[in-house]
Short mmCIF file of C-alpha atoms and ligand atoms in Angstrom, two decimals:
data_model
loop_
_atom_site.label_atom_id
_atom_site.label_comp_id
_atom_site.label_asym_id
_atom_site.label_seq_id
_atom_site.Cartn_x
_atom_site.Cartn_y
_atom_site.Cartn_z
CA MET F 1 0.01 -0.01 -0.01
CA GLY F 2 1.33 3.46 -0.91
CA TRP F 3 1.28 6.31 1.66
CA LEU F 4 -1.87 7.81 0.23
CA GLU F 5 -3.78 4.54 0.37
CA GLU F 6 -2.52 3.99 3.92
CA LEU F 7 -3.71 7.44 4.91
CA ARG F 8 -7.10 6.95 3.27
CA ASP F 9 -7.39 3.59 4.98
CA ARG F 10 -7.25 5.39 8.33
CA ILE F 11 -10.15 7.64 7.30
CA GLU F 12 -13.24 5.46 7.18
CA ILE F 13 -15.49 7.84 5.23
CA THR F 14 -13.18 7.79 2.18
CA ARG F 15 -14.36 4.22 1.53
CA ARG F 16 -17.82 5.48 0.65
CA LYS F 17 -17.55 9.15 -0.17
CA ALA F 18 -15.31 11.68 -1.87
CA TYR F 19 -14.60 14.01 1.00
CA LEU F 20 -14.52 17.61 -0.16
CA ASP F 21 -13.55 20.64 1.90
CA ASN F 22 -16.84 21.71 3.51
CA ALA F 23 -15.00 24.22 5.73
CA GLY F 24 -16.98 22.83 8.67
CA ALA F 25 -15.54 19.71 10.23
CA GLY F 26 -12.88 17.46 8.74
CA PRO F 27 -13.24 13.70 8.33
CA LEU F 28 -12.63 11.76 11.52
CA THR F 29 -9.68 9.37 11.57
CA LYS F 30 -9.64 5.88 13.02
CA ASP F 31 -6.78 7.06 15.27
CA ALA F 32 -8.95 9.78 16.84
CA VAL F 33 -11.87 7.40 17.33
CA GLU F 34 -9.61 4.71 18.89
CA ALA F 35 -7.92 7.16 21.24
CA VAL F 36 -11.21 8.53 22.56
CA THR F 37 -12.83 5.08 22.80
CA ASN F 38 -9.83 3.55 24.56
CA PHE F 39 -9.75 6.37 27.06
CA LEU F 40 -13.46 6.14 27.84
CA ASN F 41 -13.31 2.36 28.09
CA LYS F 42 -10.44 2.55 30.56
CA TRP F 43 -12.37 5.10 32.61
CA GLN F 44 -15.43 2.88 32.58
CA VAL F 45 -13.58 -0.26 33.62
CA GLU F 46 -10.78 1.02 35.89
CA GLY F 47 -11.90 4.46 37.08
CA GLU F 48 -10.72 7.82 35.80
CA PRO F 49 -7.30 7.53 34.17
CA TRP F 50 -6.19 10.95 35.46
CA GLU F 51 -2.42 10.50 35.11
CA LEU F 52 -2.91 9.18 31.59
CA ALA F 53 -5.04 12.20 30.71
CA LEU F 54 -2.33 14.58 31.92
CA ASP F 55 0.29 12.68 29.90
CA HIS F 56 -1.90 12.90 26.81
CA ILE F 57 -2.38 16.64 27.23
CA VAL F 58 1.35 17.30 27.58
CA GLU F 59 2.06 15.00 24.61
CA ALA F 60 -0.54 16.82 22.53
CA LYS F 61 0.97 20.20 23.45
CA LYS F 62 4.42 18.93 22.41
CA VAL F 63 3.18 17.69 19.05
CA PHE F 64 1.25 20.91 18.44
CA ALA F 65 4.26 23.04 19.38
CA GLN F 66 6.27 21.18 16.73
CA LEU F 67 3.54 21.62 14.16
CA ILE F 68 3.58 25.42 14.44
CA ASP F 69 7.30 25.69 15.27
CA ALA F 70 6.66 27.16 18.71
CA PRO F 71 9.74 27.42 20.91
CA SER F 72 8.33 25.23 23.67
CA TRP F 73 5.27 23.18 24.58
CA GLN F 74 5.03 25.47 27.60
CA ASN F 75 3.83 28.21 25.28
CA ILE F 76 0.81 26.05 24.43
CA ALA F 77 -2.49 25.81 26.28
CA ALA F 78 -4.95 22.99 25.73
CA VAL F 79 -8.49 24.39 25.52
CA PRO F 80 -11.95 22.95 24.73
CA SER F 81 -12.49 25.07 21.61
CA ALA F 82 -11.00 27.82 19.49
CA THR F 83 -13.62 30.29 20.74
CA TYR F 84 -12.99 29.37 24.35
CA GLY F 85 -9.25 29.72 23.82
CA LEU F 86 -9.53 33.18 22.31
CA ASN F 87 -11.87 34.39 25.06
CA ALA F 88 -9.60 32.99 27.78
CA LEU F 89 -6.65 34.79 26.25
CA LEU F 90 -8.50 38.11 25.78
CA SER F 91 -9.87 37.98 29.29
CA ALA F 92 -6.31 37.83 30.66
CA MET F 93 -4.99 40.74 28.53
CA GLU F 94 -4.60 44.23 29.90
CA PHE F 95 -5.73 47.04 27.59
CA LYS F 96 -4.60 50.66 27.95
CA PRO F 97 -7.44 53.22 28.06
CA GLY F 98 -8.47 54.26 24.54
CA SER F 99 -7.20 51.07 22.88
CA ASN F 100 -8.52 49.92 19.52
CA VAL F 101 -8.47 46.56 17.82
CA VAL F 102 -8.14 45.95 14.09
CA VAL F 103 -9.91 42.92 12.61
CA SER F 104 -10.31 41.48 9.13
CA PRO F 105 -13.82 41.14 7.68
CA LEU F 106 -12.71 37.74 6.33
CA ASN F 107 -12.33 36.42 9.88
CA PHE F 108 -14.72 33.85 11.30
CA PRO F 109 -17.28 35.79 13.36
CA THR F 110 -16.19 34.26 16.67
CA GLY F 111 -13.31 36.68 17.17
CA ILE F 112 -15.22 39.72 15.96
CA PHE F 113 -17.94 39.08 18.57
CA SER F 114 -15.30 38.65 21.30
CA PHE F 115 -13.82 42.07 20.55
CA HIS F 116 -17.24 43.72 20.45
CA ALA F 117 -17.90 42.16 23.85
CA LEU F 118 -14.67 43.79 25.15
CA LYS F 119 -15.87 47.09 23.73
CA SER F 120 -19.30 46.87 25.31
CA ARG F 121 -17.63 46.17 28.66
CA GLY F 122 -15.56 49.37 28.21
CA LEU F 123 -12.25 47.47 28.05
CA ILE F 124 -11.39 48.74 24.57
CA LYS F 125 -12.62 51.86 22.79
CA GLU F 126 -13.03 50.73 19.21
CA VAL F 127 -13.20 47.70 16.90
CA ARG F 128 -11.90 48.71 13.46
CA VAL F 129 -13.03 46.40 10.69
CA ALA F 130 -10.74 46.51 7.66
CA ARG F 131 -12.25 46.88 4.18
CA SER F 132 -11.79 44.02 1.74
CA VAL F 133 -11.36 44.41 -2.02
CA ASN F 134 -12.03 41.43 -4.30
CA GLY F 135 -11.97 38.96 -1.42
CA TYR F 136 -8.86 40.15 0.42
CA VAL F 137 -7.66 43.07 2.51
CA PRO F 138 -4.75 44.99 0.96
CA LEU F 139 -1.80 45.63 3.26
CA GLU F 140 -2.33 49.39 2.84
CA GLU F 141 -5.63 48.98 4.68
CA TYR F 142 -3.76 47.65 7.72
CA GLU F 143 -1.27 50.51 7.40
CA ARG F 144 -4.22 52.92 7.41
CA LEU F 145 -6.06 51.41 10.39
CA ILE F 146 -3.30 50.41 12.78
CA ASP F 147 -2.04 53.25 14.93
CA ASP F 148 -0.27 53.77 18.24
CA ASN F 149 -3.48 52.98 20.17
CA THR F 150 -3.95 49.61 18.45
CA ALA F 151 -3.60 46.87 21.04
CA VAL F 152 -4.42 43.86 18.85
CA VAL F 153 -4.57 43.04 15.17
CA PHE F 154 -6.67 39.92 14.75
CA VAL F 155 -6.42 38.18 11.36
CA ASP F 156 -7.33 34.59 10.54
CA TYR F 157 -4.42 32.76 8.97
CA VAL F 158 -6.69 31.42 6.20
CA SER F 159 -10.14 32.88 5.68
CA TRP F 160 -13.05 30.52 6.38
CA ILE F 161 -15.13 32.31 3.76
CA THR F 162 -12.80 32.84 0.81
CA GLY F 163 -9.93 30.44 1.57
CA TYR F 164 -7.56 33.41 1.16
CA LYS F 165 -4.20 32.85 2.85
CA GLU F 166 -3.33 36.07 4.65
CA ARG F 167 0.06 37.79 4.42
CA ILE F 168 0.40 37.22 8.16
CA ARG F 169 4.09 38.03 8.39
CA GLU F 170 3.70 41.39 6.66
CA ILE F 171 0.60 42.28 8.70
CA ALA F 172 2.51 41.32 11.89
CA GLU F 173 5.35 43.64 10.89
CA ILE F 174 2.91 46.55 10.48
CA ALA F 175 1.31 45.69 13.84
CA HIS F 176 4.62 45.39 15.69
CA ALA F 177 5.91 48.68 14.29
CA ARG F 178 2.98 50.34 16.13
CA GLY F 179 3.34 48.30 19.30
CA ALA F 180 0.32 46.05 18.64
CA VAL F 181 0.21 42.26 19.01
CA LEU F 182 -0.84 39.98 16.18
CA ILE F 183 -3.30 37.25 17.10
CA SER F 184 -4.32 34.76 14.46
CA ASP F 185 -7.10 32.18 14.30
CA ALA F 186 -5.39 29.44 12.32
CA PHE F 187 -8.22 26.88 12.37
CA HIS F 188 -8.28 26.67 8.57
CA ALA F 189 -4.49 26.49 8.25
CA VAL F 190 -3.20 24.03 10.86
CA GLY F 191 -2.82 20.61 9.35
CA VAL F 192 -2.86 22.05 5.82
CA LEU F 193 -0.15 24.67 5.60
CA PRO F 194 3.26 24.80 7.22
CA ILE F 195 3.10 27.30 10.10
CA ASP F 196 6.06 28.87 11.80
CA VAL F 197 4.87 31.29 14.45
CA ILE F 198 8.31 32.83 14.92
CA ARG F 199 8.93 33.40 11.20
CA ASP F 200 5.38 34.74 10.80
CA GLY F 201 5.62 37.09 13.79
CA VAL F 202 2.46 35.65 15.35
CA ASP F 203 2.20 36.61 19.03
CA ALA F 204 -0.75 34.33 19.75
CA LEU F 205 -2.49 31.65 17.68
CA ILE F 206 -5.71 29.76 18.32
CA THR F 207 -7.19 26.69 16.73
CA GLY F 208 -9.51 23.74 17.29
CA SER F 209 -8.95 20.15 16.22
CA TYR F 210 -12.05 19.20 14.30
CA LYS F 211 -11.09 20.59 10.92
CA TRP F 212 -7.73 19.76 9.30
CA LEU F 213 -6.13 18.18 12.36
CA LEU F 214 -8.80 15.53 11.70
CA GLY F 215 -9.67 15.28 15.39
CA PRO F 216 -12.85 15.66 17.40
CA HIS F 217 -14.70 18.61 18.90
CA GLY F 218 -13.65 19.52 22.43
CA ALA F 219 -9.89 19.82 21.85
CA GLY F 220 -8.19 23.06 20.84
CA PHE F 221 -4.91 24.89 21.36
CA VAL F 222 -3.70 28.37 22.11
CA TYR F 223 -0.13 29.43 21.47
CA VAL F 224 1.11 32.54 23.29
CA ASN F 225 4.66 33.84 22.92
CA ASP F 226 6.81 34.57 25.96
CA GLU F 227 6.41 38.30 25.83
CA LEU F 228 2.63 38.28 25.70
CA LEU F 229 2.49 35.43 28.20
CA GLY F 230 4.53 37.51 30.63
CA SER F 231 2.07 40.39 30.36
CA LEU F 232 -1.11 38.34 30.98
CA SER F 233 -3.01 38.93 34.16
CA ARG F 234 -4.11 35.85 36.05
CA LEU F 235 -6.86 37.81 37.75
CA TYR F 236 -9.60 37.08 35.21
CA ARG F 237 -8.99 33.45 34.35
CA VAL F 238 -8.43 31.62 37.57
CA GLY F 239 -9.30 28.04 38.15
CA TRP F 240 -7.63 24.69 38.42
CA GLU F 241 -8.05 24.05 34.73
CA LEU F 242 -6.00 27.06 33.61
CA THR F 243 -3.82 25.26 31.16
CA ILE F 244 -1.07 27.67 30.14
CA THR F 245 1.75 26.40 32.34
CA ARG F 246 5.16 27.92 32.98
C1 PLP A 1 -11.83 30.11 11.57
C2 PLP A 1 -12.74 29.53 12.59
N1 PLP A 1 -12.53 29.84 13.90
C3 PLP A 1 -13.28 29.32 14.86
C4 PLP A 1 -14.33 28.49 14.56
C5 PLP A 1 -15.16 27.95 15.74
O1 PLP A 1 -14.35 27.14 16.49
P1 PLP A 1 -14.82 26.42 17.85
O2 PLP A 1 -16.06 25.66 17.53
O3 PLP A 1 -13.68 25.54 18.23
O4 PLP A 1 -15.06 27.51 18.84
C6 PLP A 1 -14.61 28.14 13.25
C7 PLP A 1 -15.70 27.21 12.93
O5 PLP A 1 -16.00 26.91 11.81
C8 PLP A 1 -13.78 28.68 12.25
O6 PLP A 1 -14.00 28.39 10.94
#
């Protein structure tokens, strides 16, 4: 069996259907089904496999760190969903009075809503939505919108709606020149495109597993670089499950 056949063999649905990109959930692999089933069976028969769960989480963080070329697995948090991860991160960030946030209209709505929620709570002053032309946002638009009061530039790595791959590195350079951080939702990129968060200048990245990591719902990741991690307040996200560890 060639590598492609071997891969397809581990994805049950390919026996009956041609799986096209529906931009919703990816096809589930046998590996994911087996891992979840084995874990639940063990729990059912022997009691909660707590130590095993912790080992799995650390292992998953290590593999994910490699996938996005993060410096360490300790920059990775395991979260239940991309949306949860973004909100956990935002709720721990400190914003200077008068801050604005610049977002792309090609982003999945989850992030846009989160920033509007920050605005309605008075934590930021403005959400600036960039204008797209022919399905993408020209770099000049970011130059125009990002200023010294911009706290965050939030751009999806690949757009859920057009499939456009953003010029993340160049956008990050514009953001950094004005002192803003670049956060990217990479749900449509991880597992498909090579990602290097250092090369791309990404300060924080969020994703879930159920698209092109071919995993289930309920498992996502957040990457936060050292500098941003050091500035996060622990006041807003406290609890035993806080999963960014140092
Ligand atoms: C780019 C993007 N981000 C986030 C989400 C939602 O992720 P979650 O269900 O993990 O919160 C989606 C769902 O389709 C998405 O396309």
